[in-house]
CSV table of C-alpha atoms in Angstrom, one decimal:
chain,number,residue,atom,x,y,z
A,1,UNK,CA,187.1,-62.7,87.1
A,2,UNK,CA,189.0,-60.2,89.4
A,3,UNK,CA,188.3,-60.0,93.1
A,4,UNK,CA,188.2,-56.6,95.6
A,5,UNK,CA,188.9,-58.5,98.9
A,6,UNK,CA,188.4,-55.4,101.3
A,7,UNK,CA,186.2,-52.0,101.1
A,8,UNK,CA,185.3,-49.5,103.9
A,9,UNK,CA,181.5,-47.8,103.9
A,10,UNK,CA,179.7,-45.3,106.0
A,11,UNK,CA,176.2,-45.8,106.5
A,12,UNK,CA,173.4,-43.4,108.0
A,13,UNK,CA,169.9,-44.2,108.5
A,14,UNK,CA,167.0,-41.5,108.1
A,15,UNK,CA,166.5,-39.0,111.1
A,16,UNK,CA,162.8,-39.3,112.5
A,17,UNK,CA,160.2,-36.3,111.3
A,18,UNK,CA,159.2,-33.4,113.4
A,19,UNK,CA,155.8,-33.8,115.1
A,20,UNK,CA,153.5,-30.9,114.0
A,21,UNK,CA,152.0,-28.5,116.4
A,22,UNK,CA,148.5,-27.4,114.7
A,23,UNK,CA,145.3,-26.7,116.3
A,24,UNK,CA,141.8,-27.7,114.6
A,25,UNK,CA,140.4,-24.8,112.9
A,26,UNK,CA,136.9,-24.8,111.4
A,27,UNK,CA,133.9,-22.7,111.3
A,28,UNK,CA,132.1,-22.4,114.1
A,29,UNK,CA,134.6,-24.3,116.2
A,30,UNK,CA,136.5,-22.2,117.7
A,31,UNK,CA,138.1,-24.0,119.9
A,32,UNK,CA,139.0,-27.0,118.0
A,33,UNK,CA,141.7,-28.3,119.9
A,34,UNK,CA,145.0,-29.7,119.0
A,35,UNK,CA,145.9,-32.0,115.7
A,36,UNK,CA,149.0,-32.2,114.7
A,37,UNK,CA,150.1,-35.1,113.4
A,38,UNK,CA,153.2,-37.3,114.5
A,39,UNK,CA,156.7,-37.4,112.2
A,40,UNK,CA,157.5,-40.5,110.4
A,41,UNK,CA,160.3,-43.0,111.8
A,42,UNK,CA,163.2,-43.0,109.5
A,43,UNK,CA,164.2,-45.4,107.2
A,44,UNK,CA,167.0,-48.0,108.5
A,45,UNK,CA,170.1,-49.8,106.6
A,46,UNK,CA,170.3,-53.1,105.7
A,47,UNK,CA,173.6,-55.4,104.4
A,48,UNK,CA,172.4,-58.4,102.5
A,49,UNK,CA,174.2,-61.1,101.4
A,50,UNK,CA,173.6,-62.1,97.7
A,51,UNK,CA,175.0,-65.0,95.6
A,52,UNK,CA,175.0,-63.3,92.7
A,53,UNK,CA,177.8,-60.6,94.0
A,54,UNK,CA,181.5,-62.2,93.9
A,55,UNK,CA,183.5,-58.9,94.6
A,56,UNK,CA,183.4,-55.7,96.6
A,57,UNK,CA,184.4,-53.7,93.1
A,58,UNK,CA,181.3,-51.5,93.3
A,59,UNK,CA,182.3,-49.8,97.0
A,60,UNK,CA,185.7,-48.8,95.2
A,61,UNK,CA,183.2,-46.3,93.3
A,62,UNK,CA,180.8,-45.3,96.1
A,63,UNK,CA,181.6,-45.4,99.9
A,64,UNK,CA,178.7,-43.6,101.5
A,65,UNK,CA,175.1,-44.8,101.9
A,66,UNK,CA,172.2,-43.5,103.5
A,67,UNK,CA,168.5,-44.2,103.8
A,68,UNK,CA,165.6,-41.9,103.5
A,69,UNK,CA,164.8,-39.5,106.3
A,70,UNK,CA,161.0,-39.5,108.0
A,71,UNK,CA,158.6,-36.8,106.9
A,72,UNK,CA,157.6,-34.4,109.2
A,73,UNK,CA,154.0,-34.5,110.5
A,74,UNK,CA,151.6,-32.1,109.3
A,75,UNK,CA,147.9,-30.1,110.7
A,76,UNK,CA,144.8,-32.0,111.0
A,77,UNK,CA,146.0,-35.1,112.2
A,78,UNK,CA,148.6,-36.5,109.3
A,79,UNK,CA,151.2,-38.3,110.5
A,80,UNK,CA,154.3,-37.8,108.2
A,81,UNK,CA,155.0,-40.3,106.1
A,82,UNK,CA,158.0,-43.3,106.8
A,83,UNK,CA,161.2,-43.0,104.8
A,84,UNK,CA,162.6,-46.1,102.7
A,85,UNK,CA,165.1,-48.5,104.1
A,86,UNK,CA,168.3,-48.7,102.1
A,87,UNK,CA,169.0,-52.5,101.3
A,88,UNK,CA,172.7,-52.8,100.1
A,89,UNK,CA,174.3,-55.7,98.9
A,90,UNK,CA,177.0,-57.6,99.4
A,91,UNK,CA,178.9,-60.9,98.5
A,92,UNK,CA,178.1,-64.0,100.2
A,93,UNK,CA,181.4,-64.4,102.5
A,94,UNK,CA,181.2,-60.9,103.9
A,95,UNK,CA,182.7,-60.2,107.2
A,96,UNK,CA,181.3,-57.1,108.5
A,97,UNK,CA,183.5,-55.3,111.0
A,98,UNK,CA,183.0,-52.1,113.1
A,99,UNK,CA,185.7,-49.6,111.6
A,100,UNK,CA,186.2,-47.7,114.6
A,101,UNK,CA,186.4,-50.6,117.4
A,102,UNK,CA,187.1,-53.6,115.2
A,103,UNK,CA,185.0,-55.5,116.3
A,104,UNK,CA,183.1,-58.1,114.2
A,105,UNK,CA,179.2,-56.9,113.6
A,106,UNK,CA,178.1,-60.0,111.3
A,107,UNK,CA,179.6,-62.8,108.9
A,108,UNK,CA,177.3,-63.1,105.7
A,109,UNK,CA,177.6,-66.9,104.5
A,110,UNK,CA,174.0,-67.6,103.6
A,111,UNK,CA,172.1,-66.2,100.5
A,112,UNK,CA,169.5,-63.3,101.4
A,113,UNK,CA,170.7,-63.7,105.3
A,114,UNK,CA,170.3,-59.4,106.3
A,115,UNK,CA,171.8,-57.3,108.8
A,116,UNK,CA,170.8,-54.2,110.7
A,117,UNK,CA,173.9,-52.2,110.5
A,118,UNK,CA,171.9,-48.7,111.4
A,119,UNK,CA,168.6,-47.9,112.8
A,120,UNK,CA,166.0,-45.3,111.5
A,121,UNK,CA,165.5,-42.4,113.8
A,122,UNK,CA,162.3,-41.9,115.6
A,123,UNK,CA,159.8,-39.5,114.5
A,124,UNK,CA,158.2,-36.9,116.7
A,125,UNK,CA,154.9,-36.4,118.5
A,126,UNK,CA,152.5,-33.9,117.3
A,127,UNK,CA,150.6,-31.6,120.2
A,128,UNK,CA,148.0,-34.2,120.4
A,129,UNK,CA,150.0,-36.1,122.1
A,130,UNK,CA,150.4,-33.6,124.8
A,131,UNK,CA,146.8,-32.2,126.1
A,132,UNK,CA,146.0,-32.4,129.0
A,133,UNK,CA,142.7,-31.2,131.0
A,134,UNK,CA,144.3,-28.6,132.4
A,135,UNK,CA,146.0,-27.6,129.0
A,136,UNK,CA,143.5,-28.1,125.8
A,137,UNK,CA,145.7,-26.0,123.4
A,138,UNK,CA,149.3,-27.4,123.8
A,139,UNK,CA,151.8,-25.6,121.7
A,140,UNK,CA,154.9,-28.5,122.2
A,141,UNK,CA,155.3,-30.7,119.9
A,142,UNK,CA,158.8,-33.3,119.7
A,143,UNK,CA,161.5,-33.0,117.1
A,144,UNK,CA,162.4,-36.6,115.3
A,145,UNK,CA,165.4,-38.6,116.8
A,146,UNK,CA,168.5,-38.5,115.1
A,147,UNK,CA,169.6,-41.3,113.4
A,148,UNK,CA,172.2,-43.9,114.2
A,149,UNK,CA,175.1,-43.7,111.7
A,150,UNK,CA,179.1,-45.5,111.9
A,151,UNK,CA,182.1,-46.5,109.1
A,152,UNK,CA,181.7,-50.1,108.6
A,153,UNK,CA,184.5,-52.6,106.8
A,154,UNK,CA,184.0,-55.1,105.0
A,155,UNK,CA,186.0,-57.8,104.3
A,156,UNK,CA,185.5,-60.7,101.4
A,157,UNK,CA,186.3,-64.3,102.3
A,158,UNK,CA,186.0,-66.6,99.0
A,159,UNK,CA,183.1,-69.5,99.6
A,160,UNK,CA,184.9,-71.8,96.9
A,161,UNK,CA,184.7,-75.7,96.9
A,162,UNK,CA,188.5,-75.7,95.9
A,163,UNK,CA,191.2,-73.5,96.4
A,164,UNK,CA,194.2,-74.0,94.2
A,165,UNK,CA,197.6,-73.3,96.4
A,166,UNK,CA,201.1,-73.0,95.6
A,167,UNK,CA,204.3,-70.9,95.3
A,168,UNK,CA,204.3,-68.5,93.1
A,169,UNK,CA,205.2,-69.3,89.4
A,170,UNK,CA,203.8,-73.1,89.7
A,171,UNK,CA,201.0,-72.9,87.0
A,172,UNK,CA,198.1,-72.2,89.1
A,173,UNK,CA,196.5,-69.5,86.8
A,174,UNK,CA,197.2,-72.1,83.9
A,175,UNK,CA,195.4,-74.5,85.4
A,176,UNK,CA,192.2,-72.5,86.2
A,177,UNK,CA,192.2,-71.5,82.7
A,178,UNK,CA,192.6,-74.9,81.6
A,179,UNK,CA,190.1,-76.4,84.1
A,180,UNK,CA,187.3,-73.6,84.0
A,181,UNK,CA,186.2,-70.9,81.6
A,182,UNK,CA,188.8,-68.2,83.5
A,183,UNK,CA,190.5,-66.1,82.1
A,184,UNK,CA,193.5,-65.1,84.5
A,185,UNK,CA,196.4,-63.2,83.6
A,186,UNK,CA,199.3,-65.8,83.1
A,187,UNK,CA,203.3,-64.9,82.3
A,188,UNK,CA,206.6,-66.2,83.4
A,189,UNK,CA,207.4,-64.9,86.2
A,190,UNK,CA,206.1,-64.7,90.1
A,191,UNK,CA,203.1,-63.2,91.6
A,192,UNK,CA,201.4,-62.6,88.2
A,193,UNK,CA,198.4,-63.0,89.9
A,194,UNK,CA,197.7,-60.3,92.2
A,195,UNK,CA,194.3,-60.9,92.8
A,196,UNK,CA,192.4,-64.3,93.9
A,197,UNK,CA,190.6,-65.3,90.6
A,198,UNK,CA,187.3,-67.8,90.5
A,199,UNK,CA,186.4,-70.3,88.0
A,200,UNK,CA,183.3,-72.8,87.6
A,201,UNK,CA,185.0,-76.4,86.9
A,202,UNK,CA,181.5,-78.6,85.0
A,203,UNK,CA,181.4,-81.7,87.0
A,204,UNK,CA,178.6,-83.5,85.5
A,205,UNK,CA,175.8,-81.9,86.1
A,206,UNK,CA,177.4,-80.1,88.8
A,207,UNK,CA,179.2,-77.0,88.9
A,208,UNK,CA,182.4,-76.6,91.1
A,209,UNK,CA,183.9,-73.3,92.5
A,210,UNK,CA,187.5,-73.5,92.0
A,211,UNK,CA,189.9,-70.3,93.7
A,212,UNK,CA,193.3,-69.2,92.3
A,213,UNK,CA,194.8,-68.4,95.4
A,214,UNK,CA,197.9,-65.9,94.7
A,215,UNK,CA,201.1,-67.7,95.8
A,216,UNK,CA,202.4,-68.3,99.1
A,217,UNK,CA,205.8,-67.8,100.1
A,218,UNK,CA,207.5,-68.2,103.7
A,219,UNK,CA,206.5,-65.6,106.3
A,220,UNK,CA,203.0,-65.1,104.4
A,221,UNK,CA,201.7,-65.7,107.7
A,222,UNK,CA,203.2,-62.6,108.7
A,223,UNK,CA,202.9,-60.7,105.4
A,224,UNK,CA,205.2,-61.8,103.5
A,225,UNK,CA,204.9,-61.4,100.0
A,226,UNK,CA,200.8,-61.2,99.2
A,227,UNK,CA,200.5,-62.2,103.4
A,228,UNK,CA,197.6,-62.3,105.3
A,229,UNK,CA,195.0,-60.4,102.2
A,230,UNK,CA,195.2,-63.6,100.5
A,231,UNK,CA,195.4,-66.1,103.0
A,232,UNK,CA,192.0,-65.6,104.9
A,233,UNK,CA,190.5,-66.8,101.6
A,234,UNK,CA,191.8,-70.4,102.0
A,235,UNK,CA,189.4,-70.5,105.4
A,236,UNK,CA,186.2,-70.7,103.5
A,237,UNK,CA,187.7,-72.9,101.1
A,238,UNK,CA,185.9,-76.4,101.5
A,239,UNK,CA,189.5,-78.2,99.7
A,240,UNK,CA,192.6,-77.5,98.8
A,241,UNK,CA,194.8,-78.6,95.6
A,242,UNK,CA,198.3,-77.6,95.9
A,243,UNK,CA,200.0,-76.9,92.8
A,244,UNK,CA,203.9,-77.7,92.3
A,245,UNK,CA,206.2,-76.9,89.8
A,246,UNK,CA,207.7,-80.9,89.0
A,247,UNK,CA,210.3,-79.7,86.6
A,248,UNK,CA,212.3,-78.2,89.4
A,249,UNK,CA,214.9,-80.6,91.3
A,250,UNK,CA,213.6,-83.0,93.1
A,251,UNK,CA,214.7,-81.7,96.7
A,252,UNK,CA,213.4,-78.4,95.6
A,253,UNK,CA,209.9,-79.6,95.0
A,254,UNK,CA,209.5,-81.0,98.4
A,255,UNK,CA,211.1,-78.3,100.2
A,256,UNK,CA,208.6,-76.2,98.4
A,257,UNK,CA,205.6,-78.4,99.2
A,258,UNK,CA,206.5,-77.9,102.7
A,259,UNK,CA,206.7,-74.4,102.8
A,260,UNK,CA,203.0,-73.8,102.1
A,261,UNK,CA,202.2,-76.6,104.6
A,262,UNK,CA,204.1,-74.5,107.1
A,263,UNK,CA,202.4,-71.6,106.5
A,264,UNK,CA,199.3,-72.8,106.4
A,265,UNK,CA,199.7,-74.5,109.9
A,266,UNK,CA,201.0,-71.2,111.4
A,267,UNK,CA,198.1,-68.9,110.1
A,268,UNK,CA,195.5,-72.1,111.2
A,269,UNK,CA,196.8,-75.3,112.6
A,270,UNK,CA,193.6,-77.0,110.3
A,271,UNK,CA,194.6,-75.6,106.9
A,272,UNK,CA,197.2,-78.3,106.1
A,273,UNK,CA,194.7,-81.4,106.5
A,274,UNK,CA,192.4,-79.5,103.5
A,275,UNK,CA,195.5,-80.4,101.1
A,276,UNK,CA,193.7,-83.2,99.9
A,277,UNK,CA,195.7,-83.4,96.2
A,278,UNK,CA,198.8,-82.4,94.8
A,279,UNK,CA,199.2,-81.5,90.9
A,280,UNK,CA,202.6,-82.1,89.8
A,281,UNK,CA,202.4,-79.4,87.3
A,282,UNK,CA,204.4,-78.7,84.4
A,283,UNK,CA,205.0,-82.5,83.6
A,284,UNK,CA,205.7,-81.9,80.0
A,285,UNK,CA,209.3,-80.7,81.3
A,286,UNK,CA,210.4,-83.6,83.1
A,287,UNK,CA,211.4,-87.3,82.5
A,288,UNK,CA,209.5,-90.6,83.3
A,289,UNK,CA,211.8,-91.8,86.0
A,290,UNK,CA,211.9,-88.2,87.7
A,291,UNK,CA,208.0,-87.6,87.7
A,292,UNK,CA,207.7,-91.8,89.3
A,293,UNK,CA,210.3,-91.0,92.1
A,294,UNK,CA,208.1,-87.7,93.1
A,295,UNK,CA,205.0,-89.7,92.6
A,296,UNK,CA,206.7,-92.2,95.4
A,297,UNK,CA,208.2,-89.2,97.4
A,298,UNK,CA,204.4,-87.8,97.7
A,299,UNK,CA,202.8,-91.7,98.5
A,300,UNK,CA,205.1,-91.7,101.4
A,301,UNK,CA,203.9,-88.3,102.6
A,302,UNK,CA,200.1,-90.0,102.5
A,303,UNK,CA,199.0,-87.0,99.7
A,304,UNK,CA,197.7,-88.7,96.4
A,305,UNK,CA,199.1,-86.9,93.3
A,306,UNK,CA,197.5,-86.2,89.7
A,307,UNK,CA,200.2,-85.6,86.8
A,308,UNK,CA,199.0,-82.5,84.7
A,309,UNK,CA,200.6,-80.0,82.5
A,310,UNK,CA,198.4,-76.7,82.7
A,311,UNK,CA,200.7,-75.5,79.3
A,312,UNK,CA,200.3,-78.7,77.2
A,313,UNK,CA,196.2,-79.9,78.5
A,314,UNK,CA,198.1,-83.6,79.7
A,315,UNK,CA,196.0,-84.8,82.6
A,316,UNK,CA,193.8,-82.4,82.6
A,317,UNK,CA,190.7,-84.6,82.6
A,318,UNK,CA,192.6,-87.0,85.2
A,319,UNK,CA,192.5,-83.9,87.4
A,320,UNK,CA,189.5,-82.8,86.6
A,321,UNK,CA,188.3,-86.4,87.9
A,322,UNK,CA,190.4,-86.6,91.0
A,323,UNK,CA,188.7,-82.9,91.7
A,324,UNK,CA,185.1,-84.2,91.6
A,325,UNK,CA,185.7,-87.3,93.3
A,326,UNK,CA,187.3,-85.4,96.3
A,327,UNK,CA,184.2,-82.8,96.3
A,328,UNK,CA,181.8,-85.9,96.3
A,329,UNK,CA,183.4,-87.7,99.2
A,330,UNK,CA,183.9,-84.5,101.3
A,331,UNK,CA,181.8,-84.7,104.2
A,332,UNK,CA,179.0,-81.9,104.8
A,333,UNK,CA,180.1,-80.9,101.1
A,334,UNK,CA,177.3,-80.3,98.0
A,335,UNK,CA,179.2,-79.0,95.1
A,336,UNK,CA,176.9,-75.8,93.9
A,337,UNK,CA,174.3,-76.8,91.4
A,338,UNK,CA,174.1,-74.6,87.8
A,339,UNK,CA,171.7,-72.0,88.0
């Protein structure tokens, strides 16, 4: 499942309807008095978080959203109809900013959470409001007020249970396709994955959301490679599984592990602690002795490992079991129930 994780949109609420100047005109009632109705209030624009959405792709094709304006007042004290509100659905994990100031407006993380982003204009008063003992036939009514409008940016941060991270070409996409029904692009060259990918891992009667985060390189926290655009997704991921290419030289594997750890720490100091498991991938290309030495090295670092081959499927069931145990044991984490 591909993801579009940034969007810009313009929202405009409805203007208020104008008040009406009118006088009661009936036979035998020569001075019926003012009966102009009030204008209706304009509709407002809301953003609402929806668990059914996983991407901002719809905003690539539509960037302008407007609520209905209020109807004008009419004679015989007929008030204008209020404009309908507009509710725009956005995915869970959407960070809303004001485009002009960059100020964070809200963080929408709960299904059904609603945010007012543009308030509708007030309807104008009809001339009946301006009658006085000395001016019983006022020819004055208010115009409806203009509605709020603004440009907003939406930044999507994934709400996944487990994130797969690692250097480019470590085999994360292949593992994701083995662990779930996801079908990401797989190729033998770095940066095959250019957007975060989501997959669903079935754990008995539970459903665990996996996110394949595009490869990290040295300097990612400063924007190198795919950079901060994808580091943001790790912030909301409950657990991290670091995938390493075990077919490389022993020291190269450990250096790659440390490089990713350093990038996580530079972006946010608490992130390295979320790496609770290392998947030693491509073990079909590793001798038994070399694999044993790698397991000992990571054991000394205090990080549990699971040997696996995304290409051959070897060890995948063991990796699923290890992920399930970590998700179940993590404090405050409840794997999502399947709908």
